[in-house]
Tab-separated table of C-alpha atoms and ligand atoms in Angstrom:
chain	number	residue	atom	x	y	z
A	812	UNK	CA	53.535	109.258	150.858
A	813	UNK	CA	54.525	105.610	151.022
A	814	UNK	CA	56.883	106.199	148.144
A	815	UNK	CA	58.435	108.977	150.114
A	816	UNK	CA	59.117	106.646	153.075
A	817	UNK	CA	60.748	104.107	150.784
A	818	UNK	CA	62.910	106.608	148.773
A	819	UNK	CA	63.795	109.466	151.084
A	820	UNK	CA	66.124	109.371	153.894
A	821	UNK	CA	64.908	109.146	157.465
A	822	UNK	CA	66.397	112.627	157.971
A	823	UNK	CA	63.422	114.349	156.211
A	824	UNK	CA	61.614	116.731	158.412
A	825	UNK	CA	58.761	118.999	157.119
A	826	UNK	CA	57.237	116.232	154.999
A	827	UNK	CA	56.539	114.642	158.482
A	828	UNK	CA	55.066	117.759	160.070
A	829	UNK	CA	53.027	118.627	157.034
A	830	UNK	CA	51.894	115.309	155.573
A	831	UNK	CA	50.534	116.138	152.090
A	832	UNK	CA	52.018	116.509	148.606
A	833	UNK	CA	52.209	120.193	147.728
A	834	UNK	CA	51.918	120.866	144.043
A	835	UNK	CA	51.428	124.569	143.619
A	836	UNK	CA	51.673	127.760	145.575
A	837	UNK	CA	50.950	131.448	145.142
A	838	UNK	CA	51.283	134.188	147.774
A	839	UNK	CA	50.455	132.690	151.083
A	840	UNK	CA	48.417	129.757	149.803
A	841	UNK	CA	49.747	126.283	149.028
A	842	UNK	CA	47.722	123.663	147.187
A	843	UNK	CA	48.003	120.039	147.812
A	844	UNK	CA	47.797	117.383	145.172
A	845	UNK	CA	44.379	116.237	146.496
A	846	UNK	CA	42.950	119.703	146.163
A	847	UNK	CA	43.336	121.208	149.612
A	848	UNK	CA	44.210	124.874	150.048
A	849	UNK	CA	46.484	125.546	152.942
A	850	UNK	CA	47.470	128.868	154.329
A	851	UNK	CA	51.394	129.156	154.887
A	852	UNK	CA	52.659	130.731	157.974
A	853	UNK	CA	56.041	129.025	157.552
A	854	UNK	CA	57.167	130.820	154.494
A	855	UNK	CA	60.044	128.477	153.848
A	856	UNK	CA	61.426	129.100	157.344
A	857	UNK	CA	61.679	132.788	156.278
A	858	UNK	CA	62.996	132.262	152.737
A	859	UNK	CA	59.651	133.455	151.106
A	860	UNK	CA	59.154	136.842	152.678
A	861	UNK	CA	57.457	138.090	149.466
A	862	UNK	CA	55.244	134.919	149.179
A	863	UNK	CA	55.349	131.903	146.902
A	864	UNK	CA	55.584	132.622	143.224
A	865	UNK	CA	55.456	136.416	143.633
A	866	UNK	CA	54.338	137.247	140.068
A	867	UNK	CA	56.118	140.717	139.865
A	868	UNK	CA	59.429	139.091	140.974
A	869	UNK	CA	58.873	136.160	138.714
A	870	UNK	CA	58.255	138.362	135.626
A	871	UNK	CA	61.884	139.575	136.058
A	872	UNK	CA	63.421	136.042	136.022
A	873	UNK	CA	61.086	134.750	133.310
A	874	UNK	CA	62.308	137.716	131.051
A	875	UNK	CA	65.922	136.978	132.014
A	876	UNK	CA	65.592	133.250	131.244
A	877	UNK	CA	63.945	134.012	127.931
A	878	UNK	CA	66.835	136.098	126.895
A	879	UNK	CA	69.585	133.570	127.080
A	880	UNK	CA	71.461	135.698	129.494
A	881	UNK	CA	74.157	133.991	131.623
A	882	UNK	CA	72.732	131.786	134.421
A	883	UNK	CA	75.901	130.274	135.838
A	884	UNK	CA	79.249	131.985	135.491
A	885	UNK	CA	80.969	131.086	138.734
A	886	UNK	CA	81.639	134.642	140.000
A	887	UNK	CA	82.302	136.259	136.654
A	888	UNK	CA	81.089	139.740	136.052
A	889	UNK	CA	77.573	139.886	134.571
A	890	UNK	CA	75.037	142.683	133.999
A	891	UNK	CA	72.820	140.927	136.689
A	892	UNK	CA	75.426	141.039	139.344
A	893	UNK	CA	76.438	144.615	138.794
A	894	UNK	CA	72.784	145.663	138.701
A	895	UNK	CA	72.043	143.865	141.935
A	896	UNK	CA	75.042	145.463	143.752
A	897	UNK	CA	74.130	148.905	142.434
A	898	UNK	CA	70.457	148.540	143.493
A	899	UNK	CA	71.292	147.119	146.894
A	900	UNK	CA	73.893	149.796	147.388
A	901	UNK	CA	71.740	152.710	146.504
A	902	UNK	CA	68.218	151.460	147.743
A	903	UNK	CA	69.188	149.705	150.830
A	904	UNK	CA	72.691	150.812	151.978
A	905	UNK	CA	72.950	154.378	151.131
A	906	UNK	CA	69.480	155.151	152.463
A	907	UNK	CA	70.614	153.748	155.775
A	908	UNK	CA	73.961	155.410	155.918
A	909	UNK	CA	75.741	152.075	155.589
A	910	UNK	CA	78.661	151.220	153.528
A	911	UNK	CA	79.550	147.643	152.635
A	912	UNK	CA	81.399	145.410	150.048
A	913	UNK	CA	79.629	142.355	148.849
A	914	UNK	CA	81.032	138.861	149.183
A	915	UNK	CA	79.142	136.291	147.263
A	916	UNK	CA	79.491	132.943	149.137
A	917	UNK	CA	78.133	129.496	148.453
A	918	UNK	CA	74.330	129.388	148.215
A	919	UNK	CA	73.308	128.347	151.687
A	920	UNK	CA	73.113	130.371	154.840
A	921	UNK	CA	75.627	128.072	156.481
A	922	UNK	CA	78.221	128.601	153.744
A	923	UNK	CA	77.944	132.398	154.313
A	924	UNK	CA	78.114	132.055	158.156
A	925	UNK	CA	81.246	129.869	157.688
A	926	UNK	CA	82.801	132.547	155.446
A	927	UNK	CA	82.060	135.194	158.023
A	928	UNK	CA	83.785	133.221	160.650
A	929	UNK	CA	86.645	132.380	158.554
A	930	UNK	CA	87.145	136.087	157.561
A	931	UNK	CA	86.794	137.091	161.263
A	932	UNK	CA	89.538	134.644	162.211
A	933	UNK	CA	91.831	135.788	159.355
A	934	UNK	CA	91.431	139.501	160.258
A	935	UNK	CA	92.157	139.112	163.931
A	936	UNK	CA	94.470	136.099	163.933
A	937	UNK	CA	92.252	134.659	166.734
A	938	UNK	CA	90.350	131.337	166.756
A	939	UNK	CA	87.550	131.653	169.326
A	940	UNK	CA	83.989	132.991	168.416
A	941	UNK	CA	81.530	134.122	170.922
A	942	UNK	CA	78.048	132.873	170.168
A	943	UNK	CA	74.875	132.762	172.256
A	944	UNK	CA	72.741	130.185	174.059
A	945	UNK	CA	69.949	128.939	171.709
A	946	UNK	CA	71.519	130.597	168.754
A	947	UNK	CA	71.260	128.780	165.292
A	948	UNK	CA	73.710	129.413	162.457
A	949	UNK	CA	73.465	126.433	160.061
A	950	UNK	CA	74.717	122.921	159.538
A	951	UNK	CA	78.325	123.210	158.338
A	952	UNK	CA	80.825	122.354	161.069
A	953	UNK	CA	81.850	125.993	161.934
A	954	UNK	CA	78.270	127.022	161.983
A	955	UNK	CA	77.091	124.163	164.137
A	956	UNK	CA	79.904	124.774	166.490
A	957	UNK	CA	78.443	128.161	167.096
A	958	UNK	CA	74.855	126.865	167.477
A	959	UNK	CA	73.312	125.860	170.757
A	960	UNK	CA	71.035	123.044	169.869
A	961	UNK	CA	72.341	119.754	171.325
A	962	UNK	CA	70.269	117.583	168.880
A	963	UNK	CA	72.083	119.165	165.825
A	964	UNK	CA	75.439	119.373	167.610
A	965	UNK	CA	75.196	115.579	168.376
A	966	UNK	CA	74.118	114.947	164.854
A	967	UNK	CA	77.528	116.389	163.531
A	968	UNK	CA	79.279	113.267	164.868
A	969	UNK	CA	82.469	115.113	165.527
A	970	UNK	CA	83.869	117.226	168.239
A	971	UNK	CA	82.884	120.808	167.752
A	972	UNK	CA	85.279	123.593	168.717
A	973	UNK	CA	86.062	127.301	168.357
A	974	UNK	CA	83.030	128.768	169.926
A	975	UNK	CA	82.291	129.864	173.497
A	976	UNK	CA	78.611	130.385	174.389
A	977	UNK	CA	77.449	133.339	176.379
A	978	UNK	CA	73.969	133.816	177.703
A	979	UNK	CA	71.626	135.617	175.193
A	980	UNK	CA	69.603	138.586	176.346
A	981	UNK	CA	67.024	137.530	178.909
A	982	UNK	CA	68.531	134.034	179.250
A	983	UNK	CA	68.440	134.324	183.155
A	984	UNK	CA	65.178	136.309	183.173
A	985	UNK	CA	64.564	140.083	182.994
A	986	UNK	CA	66.543	140.878	186.055
A	987	UNK	CA	69.975	139.837	184.839
A	988	UNK	CA	71.760	141.864	182.201
A	989	UNK	CA	73.770	139.227	180.385
A	990	UNK	CA	75.728	141.792	178.427
A	991	UNK	CA	77.415	142.822	181.800
A	992	UNK	CA	78.246	139.176	182.252
A	993	UNK	CA	79.826	138.983	178.755
A	994	UNK	CA	81.711	142.223	179.340
A	995	UNK	CA	83.105	140.854	182.677
A	996	UNK	CA	84.141	137.636	181.151
A	997	UNK	CA	85.889	139.135	178.229
A	998	UNK	CA	87.618	141.914	180.143
A	999	UNK	CA	88.877	139.580	182.856
A	1000	UNK	CA	92.358	138.414	181.954
A	1001	UNK	CA	91.790	135.328	183.965
A	1002	UNK	CA	88.302	134.283	182.921
A	1003	UNK	CA	89.573	131.399	180.868
A	1004	UNK	CA	87.817	132.598	177.767
A	1005	UNK	CA	90.065	133.456	174.816
A	1006	UNK	CA	89.620	136.762	173.160
A	1007	UNK	CA	87.257	136.189	170.265
A	1008	UNK	CA	87.724	136.783	166.543
A	1009	UNK	CA	83.970	137.598	166.409
A	1010	UNK	CA	80.879	137.944	168.351
A	1011	UNK	CA	78.165	136.381	166.263
A	1012	UNK	CA	74.601	137.207	167.144
A	1013	UNK	CA	70.946	137.127	165.908
A	1014	UNK	CA	68.879	140.129	166.934
A	1015	UNK	CA	65.913	137.781	167.202
A	1016	UNK	CA	66.726	134.165	167.606
A	1017	UNK	CA	64.445	132.417	164.945
A	1018	UNK	CA	65.120	128.762	165.648
A	1019	UNK	CA	65.861	129.357	169.276
A	1020	UNK	CA	62.284	130.386	170.157
A	1021	UNK	CA	61.782	133.865	168.773
A	1022	UNK	CA	63.902	135.301	171.684
A	1023	UNK	CA	64.142	139.046	171.199
A	1024	UNK	CA	67.309	140.974	172.098
A	1025	UNK	CA	66.651	144.321	173.466
A	1026	UNK	CA	68.003	147.454	171.703
A	1027	UNK	CA	70.333	148.403	174.532
A	1028	UNK	CA	71.621	144.859	174.971
A	1029	UNK	CA	72.559	144.712	171.267
A	1030	UNK	CA	74.352	148.014	171.498
A	1031	UNK	CA	76.336	146.855	174.462
A	1032	UNK	CA	77.335	143.639	172.708
A	1033	UNK	CA	78.474	145.695	169.760
A	1034	UNK	CA	80.565	147.948	171.912
A	1035	UNK	CA	82.040	145.007	173.892
A	1036	UNK	CA	83.142	143.585	170.469
A	1037	UNK	CA	84.749	146.810	169.688
A	1038	UNK	CA	86.586	147.018	172.930
A	1039	UNK	CA	88.017	143.576	172.672
A	1040	UNK	CA	88.954	143.871	169.049
A	1041	UNK	CA	86.491	141.367	167.785
A	1042	UNK	CA	84.308	141.640	164.705
A	1043	UNK	CA	80.643	142.259	165.391
A	1044	UNK	CA	78.814	139.799	163.037
A	1045	UNK	CA	75.023	139.877	162.755
A	1046	UNK	CA	73.431	136.603	161.349
A	1047	UNK	CA	70.511	138.292	159.620
A	1048	UNK	CA	69.665	135.177	157.594
A	1049	UNK	CA	66.154	134.649	158.960
A	1050	UNK	CA	65.341	138.105	160.502
A	1051	UNK	CA	66.761	140.223	157.640
A	1052	UNK	CA	65.025	141.172	154.351
A	1053	UNK	CA	62.119	142.952	156.085
A	1054	UNK	CA	61.044	140.335	158.591
A	1055	UNK	CA	61.256	142.566	161.641
A	1056	UNK	CA	59.656	145.561	159.910
A	1057	UNK	CA	62.969	147.050	158.572
A	1058	UNK	CA	65.190	145.748	155.826
A	1059	UNK	CA	67.891	144.845	158.383
A	1060	UNK	CA	66.895	143.622	161.826
A	1061	UNK	CA	69.424	145.609	163.519
A	1062	UNK	CA	68.313	149.016	162.179
A	1063	UNK	CA	66.166	149.807	165.198
A	1064	UNK	CA	69.243	149.689	167.408
A	1065	UNK	CA	71.290	151.844	165.050
A	1066	UNK	CA	74.131	149.286	164.722
A	1067	UNK	CA	76.665	149.029	162.004
A	1068	UNK	CA	77.941	145.421	162.160
A	1069	UNK	CA	81.494	144.666	160.607
A	1070	UNK	CA	79.790	141.776	158.822
A	1071	UNK	CA	76.199	141.154	158.012
A	1072	UNK	CA	75.157	137.730	156.814
A	1073	UNK	CA	72.133	137.518	154.481
A	1074	UNK	CA	70.483	134.468	152.796
A	1075	UNK	CA	66.923	133.054	153.098
A	1076	UNK	CA	64.748	135.711	151.501
A	1077	UNK	CA	67.516	137.609	149.818
A	1078	UNK	CA	66.687	136.232	146.437
A	1079	UNK	CA	63.061	137.224	146.986
A	1080	UNK	CA	61.885	134.114	145.228
A	1081	UNK	CA	63.075	131.166	147.354
A	1082	UNK	CA	66.105	130.757	145.157
A	1083	UNK	CA	69.397	130.055	146.919
A	1084	UNK	CA	71.442	133.226	147.334
A	1085	UNK	CA	73.768	134.064	150.123
A	1086	UNK	CA	76.083	137.118	150.681
A	1087	UNK	CA	78.108	138.690	153.314
A	1088	UNK	CA	78.160	142.461	153.594
A	1089	UNK	CA	81.658	143.349	154.852
A	1090	UNK	CA	83.214	146.538	156.000
A	1091	UNK	CA	85.960	147.603	153.560
A	1092	UNK	CA	88.570	147.628	156.342
A	1093	UNK	CA	87.885	143.915	157.047
A	1094	UNK	CA	88.158	142.917	153.442
A	1095	UNK	CA	91.477	141.275	153.807
A	1096	UNK	CA	90.822	138.258	151.537
A	1097	UNK	CA	93.432	137.540	148.955
A	1098	UNK	CA	91.975	137.035	145.469
A	1099	UNK	CA	90.416	133.530	145.397
A	1100	UNK	CA	91.179	132.657	148.896
A	1101	UNK	CA	87.515	131.886	149.606
A	1102	UNK	CA	85.733	130.345	146.766
A	1103	UNK	CA	82.705	128.106	145.597
A	1104	UNK	CA	80.981	126.998	142.457
A	1105	UNK	CA	77.619	128.590	143.113
A	1106	UNK	CA	78.528	132.003	144.221
A	1107	UNK	CA	76.068	134.652	143.258
A	1108	UNK	CA	73.808	132.661	140.897
A	1109	UNK	CA	72.671	135.091	138.238
A	1110	UNK	CA	69.006	133.945	138.190
A	1111	UNK	CA	68.816	134.566	141.909
A	1112	UNK	CA	70.516	137.894	141.552
A	1113	UNK	CA	67.892	139.033	139.126
A	1114	UNK	CA	65.100	138.125	141.394
A	1115	UNK	CA	66.944	139.667	144.383
A	1116	UNK	CA	67.205	142.912	142.349
A	1117	UNK	CA	63.546	142.880	141.464
A	1118	UNK	CA	62.396	142.352	145.087
A	1119	UNK	CA	64.520	145.293	146.262
A	1120	UNK	CA	63.293	147.490	143.306
A	1121	UNK	CA	59.677	146.634	143.842
A	1122	UNK	CA	59.475	146.690	147.759
A	1123	UNK	CA	62.231	148.942	149.134
A	1124	UNK	CA	62.322	152.138	147.191
A	1125	UNK	CA	60.197	153.821	149.891
A	1126	UNK	CA	58.945	153.133	153.399
A	1127	UNK	CA	55.463	152.000	152.547
A	1128	UNK	CA	56.283	148.225	152.535
A	1129	UNK	CA	58.228	148.299	155.824
A	1130	UNK	CA	55.394	150.346	157.522
A	1131	UNK	CA	52.940	147.760	156.260
A	1132	UNK	CA	54.981	144.987	157.841
A	1133	UNK	CA	55.192	146.922	161.052
A	1134	UNK	CA	51.373	147.457	161.102
A	1135	UNK	CA	50.603	143.912	160.382
A	1136	UNK	CA	53.099	142.793	163.006
A	1137	UNK	CA	51.331	144.951	165.550
A	1138	UNK	CA	48.083	143.432	164.599
A	1139	UNK	CA	49.216	139.915	164.872
A	1140	UNK	CA	50.878	140.507	168.180
A	1141	UNK	CA	47.762	142.060	169.664
A	1142	UNK	CA	45.658	139.222	168.473
A	1143	UNK	CA	48.094	136.574	169.872
A	1144	UNK	CA	48.132	138.557	173.145
A	1145	UNK	CA	44.396	138.547	173.314
A	1146	UNK	CA	44.435	134.699	172.726
A	1147	UNK	CA	47.053	134.310	175.505
A	1148	UNK	CA	44.914	136.389	177.869
A	1149	UNK	CA	41.822	134.199	177.111
A	1150	UNK	CA	43.811	131.397	178.369
A	1151	UNK	CA	44.648	133.103	181.597
A	1152	UNK	CA	48.107	134.286	180.326
A	1153	UNK	CA	49.776	130.839	180.867
A	1154	UNK	CA	51.248	131.496	177.392
A	1155	UNK	CA	53.772	134.123	176.384
A	1156	UNK	CA	54.011	136.280	173.146
A	1157	UNK	CA	57.250	137.531	171.876
A	1158	UNK	CA	58.658	138.899	168.677
A	1159	UNK	CA	59.377	141.873	166.531
A	1160	UNK	CA	57.689	142.849	163.151
A	1161	UNK	CA	56.225	139.812	161.501
A	1162	UNK	CA	58.397	137.322	163.367
A	1163	UNK	CA	56.293	136.237	166.258
A	1164	UNK	CA	56.292	133.386	168.825
A	1165	UNK	CA	53.517	132.044	170.916
A	1166	UNK	CA	55.255	130.286	173.741
A	1167	UNK	CA	52.934	127.360	174.906
A	1168	UNK	CA	55.585	126.541	177.651
A	1169	UNK	CA	54.687	122.895	177.166
A	1170	UNK	CA	55.869	120.882	174.069
A	1171	UNK	CA	52.672	118.795	173.874
A	1172	UNK	CA	50.441	121.744	173.657
A	1173	UNK	CA	52.357	123.338	170.860
A	1174	UNK	CA	52.711	120.046	169.095
A	1175	UNK	CA	49.041	119.309	169.130
A	1176	UNK	CA	48.094	122.853	168.219
A	1177	UNK	CA	50.225	122.804	165.092
A	1178	UNK	CA	49.117	119.389	164.108
A	1179	UNK	CA	45.436	120.311	164.421
A	1180	UNK	CA	46.149	123.624	162.660
A	1181	UNK	CA	47.480	121.642	159.703
A	1182	UNK	CA	44.365	119.458	159.690
A	1183	UNK	CA	42.297	122.652	159.539
A	1184	UNK	CA	44.436	124.203	156.623
A	1185	UNK	CA	47.392	126.108	158.234
A	1186	UNK	CA	51.037	125.419	158.009
A	1187	UNK	CA	52.873	126.661	160.939
A	1188	UNK	CA	55.929	125.445	162.708
A	1189	UNK	CA	57.462	125.239	166.156
A	1190	UNK	CA	60.704	126.429	167.573
A	1191	UNK	CA	62.466	126.913	170.792
A	1192	UNK	CA	64.665	124.533	172.959
A	1193	UNK	CA	61.691	122.099	173.502
A	1194	UNK	CA	59.816	122.974	170.300
A	1195	UNK	CA	57.292	124.566	172.662
A	1196	UNK	CA	56.981	127.903	170.728
A	1197	UNK	CA	54.605	128.241	167.851
A	1198	UNK	CA	56.282	130.347	165.321
A	1199	UNK	CA	54.448	132.890	163.034
A	1200	UNK	CA	56.237	133.768	159.980
A	1201	UNK	CA	53.620	134.771	157.372
A	1202	UNK	CA	54.741	136.255	154.067
A	1203	UNK	CA	55.218	140.116	154.462
A	1204	UNK	CA	52.978	140.288	151.505
A	1205	UNK	CA	50.024	138.482	152.974
A	1206	UNK	CA	46.515	140.041	152.670
A	1207	UNK	CA	44.512	140.775	155.838
A	1208	UNK	CA	41.790	138.264	155.094
A	1209	UNK	CA	44.274	135.371	154.750
A	1210	UNK	CA	46.130	136.507	157.797
A	1211	UNK	CA	43.132	136.694	159.886
A	1212	UNK	CA	41.821	133.299	158.658
A	1213	UNK	CA	45.247	131.811	159.724
A	1214	UNK	CA	44.983	133.290	163.144
A	1215	UNK	CA	41.567	131.999	163.553
A	1216	UNK	CA	42.734	128.390	162.743
A	1217	UNK	CA	45.514	128.850	165.223
A	1218	UNK	CA	43.124	130.117	167.814
A	1219	UNK	CA	40.674	127.131	167.330
A	1220	UNK	CA	43.397	124.598	167.230
A	1221	UNK	CA	44.822	125.983	170.541
A	1222	UNK	CA	41.345	125.989	172.234
A	1223	UNK	CA	40.699	122.487	171.290
A	1224	UNK	CA	44.142	121.309	172.484
A	1225	UNK	CA	43.690	122.990	175.857
A	1226	UNK	CA	40.158	121.702	176.197
A	1227	UNK	CA	41.059	118.130	175.234
A	1228	UNK	CA	44.261	117.985	177.495
A	1229	UNK	CA	42.055	118.913	180.402
A	1230	UNK	CA	45.184	119.714	182.419
A	1231	UNK	CA	45.797	123.008	183.853
A	1232	UNK	CA	47.695	124.950	181.175
A	1233	UNK	CA	50.450	126.244	183.349
A	1234	UNK	CA	52.398	123.012	183.502
A	1235	UNK	CA	56.057	123.146	184.532
A	1236	UNK	CA	58.315	123.553	181.623
A	1237	UNK	CA	59.837	120.468	180.259
A	1238	UNK	CA	63.480	119.864	180.813
A	1239	UNK	CA	66.001	119.795	178.012
A	1240	UNK	CA	66.477	116.254	176.814
A	1241	UNK	CA	68.840	114.616	174.275
A	1242	UNK	CA	65.794	113.269	172.456
A	1243	UNK	CA	64.700	114.810	169.169
A	1244	UNK	CA	61.603	116.656	169.852
A	1245	UNK	CA	60.594	117.459	166.227
A	1246	UNK	CA	58.452	114.741	164.729
B	2454	LIG	C1	68.360	129.157	158.410
B	2454	LIG	C2	69.455	129.785	159.090
B	2454	LIG	C3	70.800	129.501	158.971
B	2454	LIG	C4	71.202	128.450	157.992
B	2454	LIG	O1	70.840	128.745	156.694
B	2454	LIG	P1	70.845	127.508	155.694
B	2454	LIG	O2	70.573	128.014	154.292
B	2454	LIG	O3	69.825	126.496	156.174
B	2454	LIG	O4	72.226	126.882	155.603
B	2454	LIG	C5	71.653	130.340	159.675
B	2454	LIG	N1	71.439	131.272	160.518
B	2454	LIG	C6	70.043	131.516	160.592
B	2454	LIG	C7	69.716	132.549	161.743
B	2454	LIG	C8	69.074	130.850	160.135
B	2454	LIG	O5	67.804	131.136	160.299
């Protein structure tokens, strides 16, 4: 670890929260170099929905590698790419009554968000984008401009423009319907907010604190986008690919976004792969107008194809995710009630947040959890929410073991803090809260 400090930039993050050297991993277990077995409830921040080194998916890429098939071909046509698009279209899209074209973007989520915003601006001839408080869309300039986090915004070192923030569902508490507010502002010729090229939204804010948008709220935002001639763009980078219990996180609200952004678990194996799903009528790109060296890496397309083929041909997998999500949720609610309900539980599917209300409680709980063998991270404006993102393929025994570790770590934290749990919530500060 000393070598790490000397060699790697100060910017490193997760190696600080989880101080160990991880050598191998399989499913939901990671092994450290010194022989510890650790349960993973972080899952590459949602990039490993099918677990580490999923052997069925791995078999497909091992075969592909062994055959000297094309790995990198810019965006030339390959059997791997055609097969991926065909499988995705028939298994995922057609089954859901959706029709999209594929745009292969650069490999990171941010590059795909950036492409979605550029395309929206090109389609509408407008510049402004509506995004939401506590939203997170990545680290490129256009994506940060649309992200709420002040720490990251400041980190960009330049002025960020082109986005207007609106309050997300629930931002002012349950009594205020923020969709009404958005509608009023955008319909008012004198509100001072320019008509947007796009409304960019997460159905559950992953980094922002597992904030869950209600079905009706999402439908309202979609219809507002339509009425002001803006594209409705869902950033499904973290909540897509099964995380909420359906392939797309917006299925429960029966939405058909103009653009869907997918990345993180799309490759099924932790390989970088990002795409936009775009409606045919918004596909106004001229050939080559948006480009990139690593678009649609073939190895990642092979694993993505395998993941869809293995898990999404019927409803069994999705139903399992919903069942496990219910189980985790009830367990977390029981834990919250043991502590006099000073904590809140939120989420959908297997994306769950345990809001400790107080940064220090969440921090100490996740630190103790790691000492006891559980990797789990925090999110939310003050990093006060413990975020449960187990692999969707996790077995019940490992899942329960992880939950036990969390429960113990929280109990020890609350006991040793001695303070009444219901402390006032900490104010936003400019200070980085993630150690
Ligand atoms: C992770 C994430 C991104 C950014 O993806 P990168 O691959 O880190 O660039 C964008 N939006 C959401 C919702 C994310 O969770």
